[in-house]
PDB file of C-alpha atoms in Angstrom:
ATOM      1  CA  UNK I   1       0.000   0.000   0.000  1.00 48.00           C
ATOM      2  CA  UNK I   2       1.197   3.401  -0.929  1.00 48.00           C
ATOM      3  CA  UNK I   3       1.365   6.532   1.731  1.00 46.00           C
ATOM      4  CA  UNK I   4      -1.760   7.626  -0.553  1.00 48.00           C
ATOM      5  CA  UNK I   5      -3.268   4.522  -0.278  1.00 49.00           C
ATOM      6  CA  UNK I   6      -6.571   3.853   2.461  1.00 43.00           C
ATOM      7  CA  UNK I   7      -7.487   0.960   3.783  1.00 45.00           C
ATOM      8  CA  UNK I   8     -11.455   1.057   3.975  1.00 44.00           C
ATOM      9  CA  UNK I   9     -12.386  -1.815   6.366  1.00 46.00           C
ATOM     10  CA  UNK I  10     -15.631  -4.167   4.205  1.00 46.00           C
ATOM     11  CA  UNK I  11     -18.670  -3.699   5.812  1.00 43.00           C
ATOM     12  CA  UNK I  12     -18.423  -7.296   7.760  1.00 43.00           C
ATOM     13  CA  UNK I  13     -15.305  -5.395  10.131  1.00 43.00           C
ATOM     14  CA  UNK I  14     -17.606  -2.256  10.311  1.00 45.00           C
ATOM     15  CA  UNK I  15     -18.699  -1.530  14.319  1.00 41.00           C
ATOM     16  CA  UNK I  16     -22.037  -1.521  14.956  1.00 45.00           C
ATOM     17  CA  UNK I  17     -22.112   2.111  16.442  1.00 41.00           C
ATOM     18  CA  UNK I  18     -24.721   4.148  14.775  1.00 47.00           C
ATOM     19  CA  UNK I  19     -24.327   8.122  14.749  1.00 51.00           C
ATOM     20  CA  UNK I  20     -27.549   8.393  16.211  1.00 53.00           C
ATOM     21  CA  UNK I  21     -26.956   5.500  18.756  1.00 52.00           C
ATOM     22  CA  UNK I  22     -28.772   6.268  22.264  1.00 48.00           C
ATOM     23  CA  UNK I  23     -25.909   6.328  25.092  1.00 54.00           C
ATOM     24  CA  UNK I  24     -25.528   9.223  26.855  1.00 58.00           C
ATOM     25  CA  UNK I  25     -23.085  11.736  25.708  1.00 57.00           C
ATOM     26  CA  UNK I  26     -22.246  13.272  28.790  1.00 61.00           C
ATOM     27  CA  UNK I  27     -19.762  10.920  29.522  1.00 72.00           C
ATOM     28  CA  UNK I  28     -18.276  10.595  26.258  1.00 84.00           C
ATOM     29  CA  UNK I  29     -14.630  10.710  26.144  1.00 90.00           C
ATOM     30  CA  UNK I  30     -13.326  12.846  23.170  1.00 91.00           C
ATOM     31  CA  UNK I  31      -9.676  13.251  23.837  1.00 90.00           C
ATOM     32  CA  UNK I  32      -8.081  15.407  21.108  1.00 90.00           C
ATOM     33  CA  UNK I  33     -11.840  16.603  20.250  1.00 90.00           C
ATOM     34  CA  UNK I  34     -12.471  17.586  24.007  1.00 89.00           C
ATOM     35  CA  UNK I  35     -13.982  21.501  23.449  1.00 87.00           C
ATOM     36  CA  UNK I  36     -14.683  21.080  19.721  1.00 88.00           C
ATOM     37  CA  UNK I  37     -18.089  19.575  19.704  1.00 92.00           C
ATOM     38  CA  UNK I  38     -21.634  21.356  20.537  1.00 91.00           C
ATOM     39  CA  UNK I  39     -24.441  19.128  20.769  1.00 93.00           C
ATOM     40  CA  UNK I  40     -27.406  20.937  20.226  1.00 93.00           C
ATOM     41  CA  UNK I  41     -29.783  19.662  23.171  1.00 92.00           C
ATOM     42  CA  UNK I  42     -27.000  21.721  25.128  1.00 91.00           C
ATOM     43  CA  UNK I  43     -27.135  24.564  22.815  1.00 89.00           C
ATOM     44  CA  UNK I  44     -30.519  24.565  23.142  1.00 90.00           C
ATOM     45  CA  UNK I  45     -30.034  25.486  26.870  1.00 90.00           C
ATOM     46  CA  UNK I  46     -27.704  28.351  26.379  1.00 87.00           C
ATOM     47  CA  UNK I  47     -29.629  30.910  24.662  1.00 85.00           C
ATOM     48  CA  UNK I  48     -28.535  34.780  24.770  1.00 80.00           C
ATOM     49  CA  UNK I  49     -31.664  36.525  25.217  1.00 75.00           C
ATOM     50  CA  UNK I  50     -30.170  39.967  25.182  1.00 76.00           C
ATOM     51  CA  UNK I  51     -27.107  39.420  23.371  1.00 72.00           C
ATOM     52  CA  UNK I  52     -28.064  42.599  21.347  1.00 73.00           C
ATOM     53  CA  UNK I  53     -29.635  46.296  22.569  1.00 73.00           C
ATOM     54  CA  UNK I  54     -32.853  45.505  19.827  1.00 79.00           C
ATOM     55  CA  UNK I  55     -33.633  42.213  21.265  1.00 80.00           C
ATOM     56  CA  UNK I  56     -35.786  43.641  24.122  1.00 81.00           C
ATOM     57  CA  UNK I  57     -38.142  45.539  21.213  1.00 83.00           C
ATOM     58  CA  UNK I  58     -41.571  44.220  19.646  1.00 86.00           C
ATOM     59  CA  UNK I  59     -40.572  42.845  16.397  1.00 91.00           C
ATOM     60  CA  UNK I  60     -36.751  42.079  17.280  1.00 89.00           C
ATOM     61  CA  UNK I  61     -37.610  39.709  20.006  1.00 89.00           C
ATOM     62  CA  UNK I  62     -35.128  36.701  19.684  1.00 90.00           C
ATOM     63  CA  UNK I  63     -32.489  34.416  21.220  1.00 90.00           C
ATOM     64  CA  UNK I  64     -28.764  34.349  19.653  1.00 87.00           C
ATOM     65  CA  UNK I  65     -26.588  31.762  20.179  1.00 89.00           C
ATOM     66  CA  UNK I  66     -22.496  31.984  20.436  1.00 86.00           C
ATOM     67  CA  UNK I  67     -20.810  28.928  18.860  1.00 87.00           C
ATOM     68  CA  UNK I  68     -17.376  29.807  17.824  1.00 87.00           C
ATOM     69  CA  UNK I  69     -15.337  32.253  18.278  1.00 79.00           C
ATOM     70  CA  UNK I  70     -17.137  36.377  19.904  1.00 65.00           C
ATOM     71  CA  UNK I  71     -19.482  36.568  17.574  1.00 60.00           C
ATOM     72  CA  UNK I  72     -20.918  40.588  17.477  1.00 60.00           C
ATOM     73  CA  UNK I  73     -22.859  41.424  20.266  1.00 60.00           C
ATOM     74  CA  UNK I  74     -23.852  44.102  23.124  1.00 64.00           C
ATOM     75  CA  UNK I  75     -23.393  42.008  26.065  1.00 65.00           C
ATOM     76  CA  UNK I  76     -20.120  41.011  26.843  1.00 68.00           C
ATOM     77  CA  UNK I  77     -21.750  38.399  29.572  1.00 69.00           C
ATOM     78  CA  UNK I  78     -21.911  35.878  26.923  1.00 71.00           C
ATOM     79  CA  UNK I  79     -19.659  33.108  26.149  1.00 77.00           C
ATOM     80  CA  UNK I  80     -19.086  30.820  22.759  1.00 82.00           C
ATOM     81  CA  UNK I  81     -19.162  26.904  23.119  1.00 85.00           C
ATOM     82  CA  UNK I  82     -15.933  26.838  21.107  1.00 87.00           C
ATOM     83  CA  UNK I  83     -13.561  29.324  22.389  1.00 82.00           C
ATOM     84  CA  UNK I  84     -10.326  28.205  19.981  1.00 82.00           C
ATOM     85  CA  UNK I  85      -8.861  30.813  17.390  1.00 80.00           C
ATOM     86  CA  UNK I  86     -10.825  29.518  14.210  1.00 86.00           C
ATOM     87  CA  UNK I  87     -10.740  32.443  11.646  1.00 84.00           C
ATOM     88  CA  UNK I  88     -14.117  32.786  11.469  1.00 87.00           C
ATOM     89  CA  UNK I  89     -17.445  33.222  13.960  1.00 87.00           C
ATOM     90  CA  UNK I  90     -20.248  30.816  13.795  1.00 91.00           C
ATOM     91  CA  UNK I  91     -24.242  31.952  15.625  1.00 91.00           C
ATOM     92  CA  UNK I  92     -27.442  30.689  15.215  1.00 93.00           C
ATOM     93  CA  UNK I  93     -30.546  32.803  16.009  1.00 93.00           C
ATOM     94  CA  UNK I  94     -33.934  31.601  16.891  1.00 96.00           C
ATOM     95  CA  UNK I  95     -37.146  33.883  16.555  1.00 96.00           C
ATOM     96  CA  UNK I  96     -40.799  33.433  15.916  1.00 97.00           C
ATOM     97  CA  UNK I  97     -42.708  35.059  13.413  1.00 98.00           C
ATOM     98  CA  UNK I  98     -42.137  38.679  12.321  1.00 97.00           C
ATOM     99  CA  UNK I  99     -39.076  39.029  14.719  1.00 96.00           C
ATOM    100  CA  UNK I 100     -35.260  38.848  13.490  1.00 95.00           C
ATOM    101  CA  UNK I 101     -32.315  42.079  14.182  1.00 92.00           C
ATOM    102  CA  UNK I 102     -33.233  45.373  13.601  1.00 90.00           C
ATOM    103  CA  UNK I 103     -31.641  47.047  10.294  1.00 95.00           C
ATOM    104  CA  UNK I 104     -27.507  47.419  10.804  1.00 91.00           C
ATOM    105  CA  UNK I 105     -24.588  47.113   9.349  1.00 93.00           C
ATOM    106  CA  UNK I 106     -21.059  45.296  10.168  1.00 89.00           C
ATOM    107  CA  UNK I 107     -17.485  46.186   9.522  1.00 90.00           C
ATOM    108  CA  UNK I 108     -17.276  42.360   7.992  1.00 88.00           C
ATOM    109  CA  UNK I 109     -19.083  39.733   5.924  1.00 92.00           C
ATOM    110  CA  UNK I 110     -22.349  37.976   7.348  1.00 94.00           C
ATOM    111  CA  UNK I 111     -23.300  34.724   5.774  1.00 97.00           C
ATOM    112  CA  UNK I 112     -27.212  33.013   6.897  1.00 97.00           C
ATOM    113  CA  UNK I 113     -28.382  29.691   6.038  1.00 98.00           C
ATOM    114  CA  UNK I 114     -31.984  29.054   7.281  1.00 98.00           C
ATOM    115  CA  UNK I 115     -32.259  25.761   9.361  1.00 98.00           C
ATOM    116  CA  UNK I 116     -36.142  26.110   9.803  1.00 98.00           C
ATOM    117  CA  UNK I 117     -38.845  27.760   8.608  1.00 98.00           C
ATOM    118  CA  UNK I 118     -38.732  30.903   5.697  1.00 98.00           C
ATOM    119  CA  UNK I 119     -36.676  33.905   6.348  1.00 98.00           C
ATOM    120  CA  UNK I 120     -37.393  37.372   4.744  1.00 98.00           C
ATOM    121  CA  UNK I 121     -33.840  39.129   4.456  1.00 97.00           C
ATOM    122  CA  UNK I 122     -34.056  43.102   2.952  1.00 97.00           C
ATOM    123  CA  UNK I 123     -31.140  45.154   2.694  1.00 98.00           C
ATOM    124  CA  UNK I 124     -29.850  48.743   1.206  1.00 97.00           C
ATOM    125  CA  UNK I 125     -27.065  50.838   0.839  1.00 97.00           C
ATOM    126  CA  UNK I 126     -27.925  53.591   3.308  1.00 96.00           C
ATOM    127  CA  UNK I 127     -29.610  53.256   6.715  1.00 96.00           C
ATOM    128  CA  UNK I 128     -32.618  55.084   5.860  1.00 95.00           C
ATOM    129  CA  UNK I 129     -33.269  53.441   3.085  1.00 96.00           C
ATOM    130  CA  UNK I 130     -34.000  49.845   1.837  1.00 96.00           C
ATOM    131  CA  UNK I 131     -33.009  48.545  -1.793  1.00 98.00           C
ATOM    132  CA  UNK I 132     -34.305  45.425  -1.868  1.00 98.00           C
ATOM    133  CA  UNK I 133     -35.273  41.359  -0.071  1.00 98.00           C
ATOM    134  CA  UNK I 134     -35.798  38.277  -0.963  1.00 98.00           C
ATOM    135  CA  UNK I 135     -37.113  35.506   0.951  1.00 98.00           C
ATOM    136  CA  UNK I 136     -34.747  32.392   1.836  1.00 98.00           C
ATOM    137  CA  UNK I 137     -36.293  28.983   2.229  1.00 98.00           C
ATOM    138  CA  UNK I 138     -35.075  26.531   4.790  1.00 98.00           C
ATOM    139  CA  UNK I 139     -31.097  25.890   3.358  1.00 98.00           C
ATOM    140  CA  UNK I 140     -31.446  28.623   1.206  1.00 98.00           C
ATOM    141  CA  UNK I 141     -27.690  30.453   1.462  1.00 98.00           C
ATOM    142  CA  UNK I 142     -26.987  34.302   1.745  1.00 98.00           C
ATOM    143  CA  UNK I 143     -23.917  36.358   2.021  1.00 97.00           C
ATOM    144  CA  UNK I 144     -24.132  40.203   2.770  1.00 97.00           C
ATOM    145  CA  UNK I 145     -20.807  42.047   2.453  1.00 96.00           C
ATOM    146  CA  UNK I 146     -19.657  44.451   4.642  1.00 94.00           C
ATOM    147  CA  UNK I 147     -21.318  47.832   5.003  1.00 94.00           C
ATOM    148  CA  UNK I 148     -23.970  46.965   2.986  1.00 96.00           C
ATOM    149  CA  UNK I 149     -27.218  47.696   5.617  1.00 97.00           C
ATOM    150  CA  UNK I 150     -29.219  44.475   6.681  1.00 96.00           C
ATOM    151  CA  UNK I 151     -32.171  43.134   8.152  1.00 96.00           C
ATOM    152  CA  UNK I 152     -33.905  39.636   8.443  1.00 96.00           C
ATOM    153  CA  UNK I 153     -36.686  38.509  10.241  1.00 97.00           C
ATOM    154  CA  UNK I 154     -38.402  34.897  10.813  1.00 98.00           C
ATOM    155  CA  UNK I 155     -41.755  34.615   8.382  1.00 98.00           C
ATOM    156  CA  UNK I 156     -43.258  31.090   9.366  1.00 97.00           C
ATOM    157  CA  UNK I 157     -45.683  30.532  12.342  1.00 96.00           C
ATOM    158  CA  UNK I 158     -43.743  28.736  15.023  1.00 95.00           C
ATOM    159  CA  UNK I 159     -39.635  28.983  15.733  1.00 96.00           C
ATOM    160  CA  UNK I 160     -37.267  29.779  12.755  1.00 98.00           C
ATOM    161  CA  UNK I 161     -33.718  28.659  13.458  1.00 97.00           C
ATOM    162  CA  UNK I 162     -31.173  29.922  11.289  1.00 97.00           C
ATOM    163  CA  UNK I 163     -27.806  29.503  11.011  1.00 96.00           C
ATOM    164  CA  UNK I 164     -24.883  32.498  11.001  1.00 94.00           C
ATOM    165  CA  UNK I 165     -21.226  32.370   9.879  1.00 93.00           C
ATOM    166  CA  UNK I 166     -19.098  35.803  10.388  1.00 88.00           C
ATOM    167  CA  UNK I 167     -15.689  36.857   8.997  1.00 84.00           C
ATOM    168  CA  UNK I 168     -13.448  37.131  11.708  1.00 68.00           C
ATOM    169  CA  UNK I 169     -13.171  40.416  13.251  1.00 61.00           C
ATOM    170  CA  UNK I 170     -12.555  41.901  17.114  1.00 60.00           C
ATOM    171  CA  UNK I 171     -15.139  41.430  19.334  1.00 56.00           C
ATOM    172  CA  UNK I 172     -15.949  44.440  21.395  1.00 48.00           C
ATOM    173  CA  UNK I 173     -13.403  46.499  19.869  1.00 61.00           C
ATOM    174  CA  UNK I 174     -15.087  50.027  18.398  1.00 59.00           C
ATOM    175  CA  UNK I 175     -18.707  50.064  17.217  1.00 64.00           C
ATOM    176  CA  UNK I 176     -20.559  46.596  16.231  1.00 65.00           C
ATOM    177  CA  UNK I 177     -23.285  46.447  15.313  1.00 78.00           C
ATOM    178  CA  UNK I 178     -24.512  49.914  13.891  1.00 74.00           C
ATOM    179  CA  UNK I 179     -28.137  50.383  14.111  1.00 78.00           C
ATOM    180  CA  UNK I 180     -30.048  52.346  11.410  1.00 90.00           C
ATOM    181  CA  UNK I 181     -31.697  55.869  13.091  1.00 85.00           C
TER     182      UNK I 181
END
């Protein structure tokens, strides 16, 4: 065999472990993966109510979630599963119908794949103005480049979850987000 070369065990010498087997996790011993793996029943329980100034206003009502890396946020009283440098910042958000940010900007690239339910997503070039939406379906994929205003909000009855993928940038240094007037 070649140092290219794989040796793919037949499916006889395959374990019987399933990914979705039943043991509890809790006690799982990960080793080299110890830090780097968010289940989301645990997620789930770690919601950021007010991880941004908007979140306490009708229509903006919703719970953020830190993953990776500082994502952007008012509340510095937050902390991300996955702490490790990674280059990148990974969220998820979770609202009910007609709630989602406020319109803002970022100093960075924002990327937003819908998990569930339909997501209307509007943005412009000024903050006092919008250009133009479109509605994203569950996996649907957007990317909204930096300084280009933005706003998103959850359109199906029940919780949307979507989820968020940020270019790396300092947490808590200078302005982040800025909110339209």
């Amino acid at each position: 065999m070649t140092s290219r070369e794989v040796s793919i065990p037949s499916s006889s010498a395959q374990s019987s472990f399933s990914p979705r087997d039943t043991e509890d996790r809790t006690t799982e011993d990960l080793g080299a993966m110890t830090g780097n793996v968010v289940r989301f029943r645990e997620l789930q329980k770690r919601p950021i109510p007010l991880m941004f100034i908007d979140s306490i206003l009708p229509g903006h009502q919703r719970h953020n979630f830190a993953l990776i890396g500082d994502t952007a946020a008012e509340n510095s009283a937050h902390s991300p599963f996955i702490t490790s440098p990674h280059g990148f910042q990974i969220g998820m958000v979770r609202a009910k119908k007609g709630n989602g940010p406020a319109y803002h900007t970022h100093d960075y690239i924002e990327s937003f794949l819908p998990l569930r339910g339909r997501w209307r997503f509007y943005w412009g070039e000024s903050a006092d103005k919008i250009d133009g939406e479109t509605i994203l379906e569950e996996w649907d994929y957007v990317t909204l480049p930096a300084q280009l205003w933005r706003g998103f909000e959850s359109i199906d009855e029940g919780e949307g979850w979507i989820f968020a993928v940020l270019e790396a940038h300092q947490a808590f240094e200078g302005k982040d987000p800025y909110w339209s007037p």
